[in-house]
Amino acid sequence: MSDHQFSDEQRAGLYRAIHERRDVRSQFLPDPIAPEVLARLLKAAHHAPSVGFMQPWDFVLINSVEVKRAVKALYEAANAEAAGNYSDERAAQYRRLKLEGIVDSPINLCITCDRQRGGPHVLGRNTMLDTDLFSTCLAVQNLWLAARAEGIGVGWVSIVDPAQLAKVLELPEQVYPLAYLCLGYVSEFLPKPELEIAGWRSRLPLEQLLHGNTWSGHVNDDALMAAIRDA
Ligand SMILES: Cc1cc2c(cc1C)N(C[C@H](O)[C@H](O)[C@H](O)COP(=O)(O)O)c1[nH]c(=O)[nH]c(=O)c1N2
């Protein structure tokens, strides 16, 4: 085996983190996360790829109960409005979903995107201006996977008004609060997405995403399709 290949065990660990990562809202324990563990998570986030190596992220850690409560209030307002998008049984089902763990989790983390970092000309960002936001999402995903490997749950709360969230967190004008995350050890990681268990929405079949749509109907690789079914 050459040095650039992972061992079977290392590869299995990576795929396990990918497949067993969950968005956590309901299972948080109050146990604190040790500084050295949190440092590993932040380092994983900071090693994400970024357009032109822009590294547009900052990490705003929130321990304060007052700030958490202020964010929770933003969530309550935005969630009440979102519930209005549904009617009848779907509305009742929406209201039963738990969609945040802001106060239950021991620590909250906002990963922000500084849209001016690196000056006016960032390599690779001339035509696709949102690539700074995409880069920050990759930092979120790195942290989310590393957290799973550490046995720590992460829940992303986007049901908040971003301008109001930026105000609560006292962010500068050019800094966007991309991901408000709740972090903590958990009683369990659910075997499937909580939305799937609640009957809200299921995972789409991968095969369908390769050749099931008219606009991507040109893929016709039987061996690949068979491998996907067996994977
Ligand atoms: C950008 C973004 C924003 C949100 C989410 C995710 C992402 C990527 N998710 C979590 C989402 O519901 C979850 O990822 C899917 O349901 C799939 O479940 P697993 O993450 O596989 O457990 C999420 N969940 C939640 O309870 N409240 C929320 O506001 C959000 N917002």
PDB file of C-alpha atoms and ligand atoms in Angstrom:
ATOM      1  CA  MET A   1       0.000   0.000   0.000  1.00  0.00           C
ATOM      2  CA  SER A   2       1.471   3.382  -0.944  1.00  0.00           C
ATOM      3  CA  ASP A   3       1.580   6.200   1.652  1.00  0.00           C
ATOM      4  CA  HIS A   4      -1.083   8.249  -0.080  1.00  0.00           C
ATOM      5  CA  GLN A   5      -3.681   5.503   0.396  1.00  0.00           C
ATOM      6  CA  PHE A   6      -5.606   5.141   3.634  1.00  0.00           C
ATOM      7  CA  SER A   7      -5.670   1.769   5.364  1.00  0.00           C
ATOM      8  CA  ASP A   8      -9.003  -0.106   5.283  1.00  0.00           C
ATOM      9  CA  GLU A   9      -9.597   0.930   8.891  1.00  0.00           C
ATOM     10  CA  GLN A  10      -8.885   4.609   8.235  1.00  0.00           C
ATOM     11  CA  ARG A  11     -11.167   4.576   5.205  1.00  0.00           C
ATOM     12  CA  ALA A  12     -13.915   2.880   7.196  1.00  0.00           C
ATOM     13  CA  GLY A  13     -13.588   5.581   9.873  1.00  0.00           C
ATOM     14  CA  LEU A  14     -14.065   8.351   7.341  1.00  0.00           C
ATOM     15  CA  TYR A  15     -17.112   6.702   5.738  1.00  0.00           C
ATOM     16  CA  ARG A  16     -18.538   5.992   9.190  1.00  0.00           C
ATOM     17  CA  ALA A  17     -18.330   9.689  10.072  1.00  0.00           C
ATOM     18  CA  ILE A  18     -20.020  10.578   6.769  1.00  0.00           C
ATOM     19  CA  HIS A  19     -22.839   8.048   7.092  1.00  0.00           C
ATOM     20  CA  GLU A  20     -23.435   8.344  10.828  1.00  0.00           C
ATOM     21  CA  ARG A  21     -23.256  12.152  11.043  1.00  0.00           C
ATOM     22  CA  ARG A  22     -26.619  13.529  12.128  1.00  0.00           C
ATOM     23  CA  ASP A  23     -28.231  16.894  12.539  1.00  0.00           C
ATOM     24  CA  VAL A  24     -28.908  16.859  16.294  1.00  0.00           C
ATOM     25  CA  ARG A  25     -31.708  18.805  17.975  1.00  0.00           C
ATOM     26  CA  SER A  26     -33.221  16.587  20.677  1.00  0.00           C
ATOM     27  CA  GLN A  27     -30.438  14.462  22.178  1.00  0.00           C
ATOM     28  CA  PHE A  28     -28.008  16.994  23.679  1.00  0.00           C
ATOM     29  CA  LEU A  29     -26.361  16.303  27.048  1.00  0.00           C
ATOM     30  CA  PRO A  30     -25.130  19.206  29.195  1.00  0.00           C
ATOM     31  CA  ASP A  31     -21.551  17.822  29.546  1.00  0.00           C
ATOM     32  CA  PRO A  32     -18.980  20.428  28.523  1.00  0.00           C
ATOM     33  CA  ILE A  33     -16.622  19.944  25.567  1.00  0.00           C
ATOM     34  CA  ALA A  34     -12.965  20.060  26.678  1.00  0.00           C
ATOM     35  CA  PRO A  35     -10.875  22.880  25.141  1.00  0.00           C
ATOM     36  CA  GLU A  36      -8.533  20.450  23.370  1.00  0.00           C
ATOM     37  CA  VAL A  37     -11.482  18.688  21.707  1.00  0.00           C
ATOM     38  CA  LEU A  38     -13.074  21.980  20.646  1.00  0.00           C
ATOM     39  CA  ALA A  39      -9.688  23.073  19.306  1.00  0.00           C
ATOM     40  CA  ARG A  40      -9.525  19.949  17.104  1.00  0.00           C
ATOM     41  CA  LEU A  41     -12.987  20.687  15.702  1.00  0.00           C
ATOM     42  CA  LEU A  42     -12.102  24.301  14.922  1.00  0.00           C
ATOM     43  CA  LYS A  43      -8.828  23.222  13.312  1.00  0.00           C
ATOM     44  CA  ALA A  44     -10.742  20.753  11.112  1.00  0.00           C
ATOM     45  CA  ALA A  45     -13.082  23.574  10.045  1.00  0.00           C
ATOM     46  CA  HIS A  46     -10.139  25.874   9.345  1.00  0.00           C
ATOM     47  CA  HIS A  47      -8.585  23.262   7.040  1.00  0.00           C
ATOM     48  CA  ALA A  48     -11.526  23.352   4.636  1.00  0.00           C
ATOM     49  CA  PRO A  49     -10.895  24.359   1.034  1.00  0.00           C
ATOM     50  CA  SER A  50     -11.724  27.964   0.183  1.00  0.00           C
ATOM     51  CA  VAL A  51     -11.883  29.980  -3.013  1.00  0.00           C
ATOM     52  CA  GLY A  52      -8.471  31.597  -3.694  1.00  0.00           C
ATOM     53  CA  PHE A  53      -7.498  30.359  -0.188  1.00  0.00           C
ATOM     54  CA  MET A  54      -9.689  33.206   1.061  1.00  0.00           C
ATOM     55  CA  GLN A  55     -10.500  31.512   4.421  1.00  0.00           C
ATOM     56  CA  PRO A  56     -13.473  33.851   4.870  1.00  0.00           C
ATOM     57  CA  TRP A  57     -14.652  32.257   8.112  1.00  0.00           C
ATOM     58  CA  ASP A  58     -14.529  33.361  11.747  1.00  0.00           C
ATOM     59  CA  PHE A  59     -15.677  31.272  14.675  1.00  0.00           C
ATOM     60  CA  VAL A  60     -17.993  33.004  17.153  1.00  0.00           C
ATOM     61  CA  LEU A  61     -18.338  30.826  20.249  1.00  0.00           C
ATOM     62  CA  ILE A  62     -21.407  31.428  22.384  1.00  0.00           C
ATOM     63  CA  ASN A  63     -21.576  30.262  26.017  1.00  0.00           C
ATOM     64  CA  SER A  64     -23.686  33.107  27.367  1.00  0.00           C
ATOM     65  CA  VAL A  65     -27.198  32.046  28.352  1.00  0.00           C
ATOM     66  CA  GLU A  66     -28.479  35.568  27.568  1.00  0.00           C
ATOM     67  CA  VAL A  67     -27.167  35.418  23.997  1.00  0.00           C
ATOM     68  CA  LYS A  68     -28.542  31.889  23.553  1.00  0.00           C
ATOM     69  CA  ARG A  69     -31.931  33.070  24.792  1.00  0.00           C
ATOM     70  CA  ALA A  70     -31.857  36.040  22.412  1.00  0.00           C
ATOM     71  CA  VAL A  71     -31.120  33.689  19.485  1.00  0.00           C
ATOM     72  CA  LYS A  72     -33.826  31.297  20.657  1.00  0.00           C
ATOM     73  CA  ALA A  73     -36.289  34.212  20.573  1.00  0.00           C
ATOM     74  CA  LEU A  74     -35.267  34.894  16.941  1.00  0.00           C
ATOM     75  CA  TYR A  75     -35.884  31.224  16.206  1.00  0.00           C
ATOM     76  CA  GLU A  76     -39.334  31.281  17.828  1.00  0.00           C
ATOM     77  CA  ALA A  77     -40.377  34.264  15.694  1.00  0.00           C
ATOM     78  CA  ALA A  78     -38.995  32.840  12.432  1.00  0.00           C
ATOM     79  CA  ASN A  79     -40.410  29.399  13.150  1.00  0.00           C
ATOM     80  CA  ALA A  80     -43.918  30.734  13.805  1.00  0.00           C
ATOM     81  CA  GLU A  81     -43.733  32.475  10.418  1.00  0.00           C
ATOM     82  CA  ALA A  82     -42.413  29.314   8.710  1.00  0.00           C
ATOM     83  CA  ALA A  83     -45.279  27.260  10.162  1.00  0.00           C
ATOM     84  CA  GLY A  84     -47.614  29.519   8.176  1.00  0.00           C
ATOM     85  CA  ASN A  85     -46.258  27.973   4.949  1.00  0.00           C
ATOM     86  CA  TYR A  86     -48.172  24.749   5.629  1.00  0.00           C
ATOM     87  CA  SER A  87     -51.774  23.861   6.165  1.00  0.00           C
ATOM     88  CA  ASP A  88     -53.853  21.083   7.714  1.00  0.00           C
ATOM     89  CA  GLU A  89     -51.990  17.925   8.785  1.00  0.00           C
ATOM     90  CA  ARG A  90     -48.664  19.146   7.334  1.00  0.00           C
ATOM     91  CA  ALA A  91     -48.875  22.284   9.507  1.00  0.00           C
ATOM     92  CA  ALA A  92     -49.603  20.181  12.593  1.00  0.00           C
ATOM     93  CA  GLN A  93     -46.705  17.885  11.694  1.00  0.00           C
ATOM     94  CA  TYR A  94     -44.384  20.897  11.218  1.00  0.00           C
ATOM     95  CA  ARG A  95     -45.306  22.253  14.643  1.00  0.00           C
ATOM     96  CA  ARG A  96     -44.410  18.909  16.249  1.00  0.00           C
ATOM     97  CA  LEU A  97     -40.856  18.942  14.832  1.00  0.00           C
ATOM     98  CA  LYS A  98     -38.040  20.033  17.140  1.00  0.00           C
ATOM     99  CA  LEU A  99     -35.786  22.117  14.939  1.00  0.00           C
ATOM    100  CA  GLU A 100     -33.181  23.536  17.317  1.00  0.00           C
ATOM    101  CA  GLY A 101     -31.176  22.772  20.452  1.00  0.00           C
ATOM    102  CA  ILE A 102     -29.956  26.313  21.160  1.00  0.00           C
ATOM    103  CA  VAL A 103     -30.380  26.361  24.934  1.00  0.00           C
ATOM    104  CA  ASP A 104     -30.126  22.568  25.502  1.00  0.00           C
ATOM    105  CA  SER A 105     -26.645  22.312  23.970  1.00  0.00           C
ATOM    106  CA  PRO A 106     -23.672  23.409  26.113  1.00  0.00           C
ATOM    107  CA  ILE A 107     -22.098  25.533  23.397  1.00  0.00           C
ATOM    108  CA  ASN A 108     -23.274  27.370  20.302  1.00  0.00           C
ATOM    109  CA  LEU A 109     -20.965  28.334  17.459  1.00  0.00           C
ATOM    110  CA  CYS A 110     -21.673  30.743  14.641  1.00  0.00           C
ATOM    111  CA  ILE A 111     -19.419  30.201  11.631  1.00  0.00           C
ATOM    112  CA  THR A 112     -19.434  33.482   9.775  1.00  0.00           C
ATOM    113  CA  CYS A 113     -18.325  34.569   6.310  1.00  0.00           C
ATOM    114  CA  ASP A 114     -16.391  37.827   5.905  1.00  0.00           C
ATOM    115  CA  ARG A 115     -17.352  38.818   2.377  1.00  0.00           C
ATOM    116  CA  GLN A 116     -14.454  41.262   2.071  1.00  0.00           C
ATOM    117  CA  ARG A 117     -11.606  39.091   3.331  1.00  0.00           C
ATOM    118  CA  GLY A 118      -8.659  39.039   0.957  1.00  0.00           C
ATOM    119  CA  GLY A 119      -9.583  42.373  -0.672  1.00  0.00           C
ATOM    120  CA  PRO A 120     -11.577  43.108  -3.832  1.00  0.00           C
ATOM    121  CA  HIS A 121      -9.924  40.509  -6.101  1.00  0.00           C
ATOM    122  CA  VAL A 122      -9.986  36.992  -4.731  1.00  0.00           C
ATOM    123  CA  LEU A 123      -8.642  34.378  -7.135  1.00  0.00           C
ATOM    124  CA  GLY A 124     -11.543  32.298  -8.481  1.00  0.00           C
ATOM    125  CA  ARG A 125     -14.260  34.657  -7.231  1.00  0.00           C
ATOM    126  CA  ASN A 126     -14.667  37.022 -10.176  1.00  0.00           C
ATOM    127  CA  THR A 127     -17.763  35.486 -11.689  1.00  0.00           C
ATOM    128  CA  MET A 128     -19.182  33.297  -8.927  1.00  0.00           C
ATOM    129  CA  LEU A 129     -19.454  35.791  -6.086  1.00  0.00           C
ATOM    130  CA  ASP A 130     -21.019  33.340  -3.664  1.00  0.00           C
ATOM    131  CA  THR A 131     -17.942  31.100  -3.647  1.00  0.00           C
ATOM    132  CA  ASP A 132     -16.996  32.693  -0.302  1.00  0.00           C
ATOM    133  CA  LEU A 133     -20.275  31.372   1.120  1.00  0.00           C
ATOM    134  CA  PHE A 134     -19.679  27.953  -0.479  1.00  0.00           C
ATOM    135  CA  SER A 135     -16.208  27.857   1.116  1.00  0.00           C
ATOM    136  CA  THR A 136     -17.662  28.604   4.535  1.00  0.00           C
ATOM    137  CA  CYS A 137     -20.186  25.770   4.107  1.00  0.00           C
ATOM    138  CA  LEU A 138     -17.244  23.416   3.577  1.00  0.00           C
ATOM    139  CA  ALA A 139     -15.748  24.594   6.884  1.00  0.00           C
ATOM    140  CA  VAL A 140     -19.085  23.753   8.510  1.00  0.00           C
ATOM    141  CA  GLN A 141     -19.078  20.273   6.990  1.00  0.00           C
ATOM    142  CA  ASN A 142     -15.483  19.590   8.093  1.00  0.00           C
ATOM    143  CA  LEU A 143     -16.437  20.521  11.648  1.00  0.00           C
ATOM    144  CA  TRP A 144     -19.638  18.470  11.470  1.00  0.00           C
ATOM    145  CA  LEU A 145     -17.764  15.309  10.396  1.00  0.00           C
ATOM    146  CA  ALA A 146     -14.917  15.817  12.884  1.00  0.00           C
ATOM    147  CA  ALA A 147     -17.506  16.300  15.632  1.00  0.00           C
ATOM    148  CA  ARG A 148     -19.137  12.981  14.709  1.00  0.00           C
ATOM    149  CA  ALA A 149     -15.767  11.242  14.973  1.00  0.00           C
ATOM    150  CA  GLU A 150     -15.369  12.809  18.457  1.00  0.00           C
ATOM    151  CA  GLY A 151     -18.874  11.620  19.491  1.00  0.00           C
ATOM    152  CA  ILE A 152     -20.183  15.197  19.494  1.00  0.00           C
ATOM    153  CA  GLY A 153     -23.492  16.174  17.928  1.00  0.00           C
ATOM    154  CA  VAL A 154     -24.015  19.294  15.818  1.00  0.00           C
ATOM    155  CA  GLY A 155     -27.320  20.910  14.883  1.00  0.00           C
ATOM    156  CA  TRP A 156     -27.613  23.676  12.285  1.00  0.00           C
ATOM    157  CA  VAL A 157     -30.263  26.318  13.003  1.00  0.00           C
ATOM    158  CA  SER A 158     -31.154  28.411   9.968  1.00  0.00           C
ATOM    159  CA  ILE A 159     -34.661  29.337  11.103  1.00  0.00           C
ATOM    160  CA  VAL A 160     -33.564  32.814  12.196  1.00  0.00           C
ATOM    161  CA  ASP A 161     -33.481  36.158  10.436  1.00  0.00           C
ATOM    162  CA  PRO A 162     -29.811  36.633   9.436  1.00  0.00           C
ATOM    163  CA  ALA A 163     -29.829  40.431   9.868  1.00  0.00           C
ATOM    164  CA  GLN A 164     -31.250  40.117  13.375  1.00  0.00           C
ATOM    165  CA  LEU A 165     -28.801  37.330  14.198  1.00  0.00           C
ATOM    166  CA  ALA A 166     -25.896  39.511  13.017  1.00  0.00           C
ATOM    167  CA  LYS A 167     -27.176  42.254  15.345  1.00  0.00           C
ATOM    168  CA  VAL A 168     -27.414  39.940  18.374  1.00  0.00           C
ATOM    169  CA  LEU A 169     -23.867  38.709  17.700  1.00  0.00           C
ATOM    170  CA  GLU A 170     -22.640  42.273  17.020  1.00  0.00           C
ATOM    171  CA  LEU A 171     -21.088  41.301  13.690  1.00  0.00           C
ATOM    172  CA  PRO A 172     -19.530  43.942  11.426  1.00  0.00           C
ATOM    173  CA  GLU A 173     -21.505  44.955   8.320  1.00  0.00           C
ATOM    174  CA  GLN A 174     -19.593  42.727   5.854  1.00  0.00           C
ATOM    175  CA  VAL A 175     -19.726  39.606   8.017  1.00  0.00           C
ATOM    176  CA  TYR A 176     -22.577  37.176   7.281  1.00  0.00           C
ATOM    177  CA  PRO A 177     -23.719  34.726   9.990  1.00  0.00           C
ATOM    178  CA  LEU A 178     -23.646  31.707   7.700  1.00  0.00           C
ATOM    179  CA  ALA A 179     -24.192  28.822  10.114  1.00  0.00           C
ATOM    180  CA  TYR A 180     -25.567  28.960  13.639  1.00  0.00           C
ATOM    181  CA  LEU A 181     -24.590  25.607  15.175  1.00  0.00           C
ATOM    182  CA  CYS A 182     -25.452  23.888  18.453  1.00  0.00           C
ATOM    183  CA  LEU A 183     -22.750  21.537  19.769  1.00  0.00           C
ATOM    184  CA  GLY A 184     -22.640  18.962  22.515  1.00  0.00           C
ATOM    185  CA  TYR A 185     -22.281  15.338  23.502  1.00  0.00           C
ATOM    186  CA  VAL A 186     -25.451  13.340  22.854  1.00  0.00           C
ATOM    187  CA  SER A 187     -27.476  10.522  24.399  1.00  0.00           C
ATOM    188  CA  GLU A 188     -27.568   8.853  20.964  1.00  0.00           C
ATOM    189  CA  PHE A 189     -27.031   9.482  17.278  1.00  0.00           C
ATOM    190  CA  LEU A 190     -30.226   8.544  15.476  1.00  0.00           C
ATOM    191  CA  PRO A 191     -29.820   5.885  12.765  1.00  0.00           C
ATOM    192  CA  LYS A 192     -31.539   8.107  10.187  1.00  0.00           C
ATOM    193  CA  PRO A 193     -32.243  11.824   9.740  1.00  0.00           C
ATOM    194  CA  GLU A 194     -34.748  13.023  12.321  1.00  0.00           C
ATOM    195  CA  LEU A 195     -36.924  14.420   9.510  1.00  0.00           C
ATOM    196  CA  GLU A 196     -37.058  10.951   7.948  1.00  0.00           C
ATOM    197  CA  ILE A 197     -37.978   9.280  11.258  1.00  0.00           C
ATOM    198  CA  ALA A 198     -40.707  11.896  11.743  1.00  0.00           C
ATOM    199  CA  GLY A 199     -42.104  11.067   8.274  1.00  0.00           C
ATOM    200  CA  TRP A 200     -41.392  14.554   6.897  1.00  0.00           C
ATOM    201  CA  ARG A 201     -39.143  13.583   3.983  1.00  0.00           C
ATOM    202  CA  SER A 202     -37.026  10.581   2.930  1.00  0.00           C
ATOM    203  CA  ARG A 203     -33.633  10.160   1.316  1.00  0.00           C
ATOM    204  CA  LEU A 204     -33.915  10.142  -2.492  1.00  0.00           C
ATOM    205  CA  PRO A 205     -32.517   7.048  -4.239  1.00  0.00           C
ATOM    206  CA  LEU A 206     -29.010   7.795  -5.544  1.00  0.00           C
ATOM    207  CA  GLU A 207     -29.770   5.978  -8.814  1.00  0.00           C
ATOM    208  CA  GLN A 208     -32.566   8.430  -9.476  1.00  0.00           C
ATOM    209  CA  LEU A 209     -30.135  11.323  -9.110  1.00  0.00           C
ATOM    210  CA  LEU A 210     -27.883   9.878 -11.815  1.00  0.00           C
ATOM    211  CA  HIS A 211     -30.309   8.936 -14.519  1.00  0.00           C
ATOM    212  CA  GLY A 212     -33.837   9.413 -13.303  1.00  0.00           C
ATOM    213  CA  ASN A 213     -34.210  12.997 -14.465  1.00  0.00           C
ATOM    214  CA  THR A 214     -34.695  13.980 -18.076  1.00  0.00           C
ATOM    215  CA  TRP A 215     -31.928  16.593 -17.890  1.00  0.00           C
ATOM    216  CA  SER A 216     -29.356  14.035 -16.746  1.00  0.00           C
ATOM    217  CA  GLY A 217     -30.639  11.072 -18.754  1.00  0.00           C
ATOM    218  CA  HIS A 218     -27.473  10.533 -20.756  1.00  0.00           C
ATOM    219  CA  VAL A 219     -25.716   8.388 -18.120  1.00  0.00           C
ATOM    220  CA  ASN A 220     -26.087   4.756 -19.038  1.00  0.00           C
ATOM    221  CA  ASP A 221     -23.501   2.814 -17.096  1.00  0.00           C
ATOM    222  CA  ASP A 222     -24.898  -0.523 -15.925  1.00  0.00           C
ATOM    223  CA  ALA A 223     -21.781  -1.442 -13.928  1.00  0.00           C
ATOM    224  CA  LEU A 224     -21.951   1.849 -11.998  1.00  0.00           C
ATOM    225  CA  MET A 225     -25.669   1.430 -11.367  1.00  0.00           C
ATOM    226  CA  ALA A 226     -25.152  -2.103 -10.055  1.00  0.00           C
ATOM    227  CA  ALA A 227     -22.322  -0.883  -7.795  1.00  0.00           C
ATOM    228  CA  ILE A 228     -24.524   1.894  -6.418  1.00  0.00           C
ATOM    229  CA  ARG A 229     -27.271  -0.597  -5.606  1.00  0.00           C
ATOM    230  CA  ASP A 230     -24.747  -2.795  -3.728  1.00  0.00           C
ATOM    231  CA  ALA A 231     -22.925   0.041  -1.910  1.00  0.00           C
TER     232      ALA A 231
HETATM  233  C1  LIG B   1     -27.975  24.724   5.394  1.00  0.00           C
HETATM  234  C2  LIG B   1     -28.700  23.865   6.386  1.00  0.00           C
HETATM  235  C3  LIG B   1     -29.664  24.435   7.216  1.00  0.00           C
HETATM  236  C4  LIG B   1     -30.348  23.641   8.147  1.00  0.00           C
HETATM  237  C5  LIG B   1     -30.073  22.262   8.206  1.00  0.00           C
HETATM  238  C6  LIG B   1     -29.089  21.690   7.354  1.00  0.00           C
HETATM  239  C7  LIG B   1     -28.420  22.472   6.467  1.00  0.00           C
HETATM  240  C8  LIG B   1     -27.373  21.840   5.575  1.00  0.00           C
HETATM  241  N1  LIG B   1     -30.762  21.485   9.104  1.00  0.00           N
HETATM  242  C9  LIG B   1     -30.509  20.029   9.175  1.00  0.00           C
HETATM  243  C10 LIG B   1     -31.267  19.240   8.151  1.00  0.00           C
HETATM  244  O1  LIG B   1     -32.624  19.179   8.476  1.00  0.00           O
HETATM  245  C11 LIG B   1     -30.658  17.836   8.099  1.00  0.00           C
HETATM  246  O2  LIG B   1     -29.329  17.941   7.660  1.00  0.00           O
HETATM  247  C12 LIG B   1     -31.416  16.890   7.171  1.00  0.00           C
HETATM  248  O3  LIG B   1     -32.710  16.694   7.667  1.00  0.00           O
HETATM  249  C13 LIG B   1     -30.717  15.531   7.032  1.00  0.00           C
HETATM  250  O4  LIG B   1     -30.480  14.977   8.304  1.00  0.00           O
HETATM  251  P1  LIG B   1     -29.028  14.582   8.817  1.00  0.00           P
HETATM  252  O5  LIG B   1     -28.199  15.843   8.820  1.00  0.00           O
HETATM  253  O6  LIG B   1     -28.467  13.577   7.863  1.00  0.00           O
HETATM  254  O7  LIG B   1     -29.224  14.025  10.210  1.00  0.00           O
HETATM  255  C14 LIG B   1     -31.627  22.069  10.018  1.00  0.00           C
HETATM  256  N2  LIG B   1     -32.252  21.327  10.975  1.00  0.00           N
HETATM  257  C15 LIG B   1     -33.069  21.896  11.881  1.00  0.00           C
HETATM  258  O8  LIG B   1     -33.629  21.203  12.741  1.00  0.00           O
HETATM  259  N3  LIG B   1     -33.277  23.248  11.879  1.00  0.00           N
HETATM  260  C16 LIG B   1     -32.718  24.047  10.957  1.00  0.00           C
HETATM  261  O9  LIG B   1     -32.923  25.255  10.984  1.00  0.00           O
HETATM  262  C17 LIG B   1     -31.859  23.454   9.983  1.00  0.00           C
HETATM  263  N4  LIG B   1     -31.252  24.206   9.005  1.00  0.00           N
END
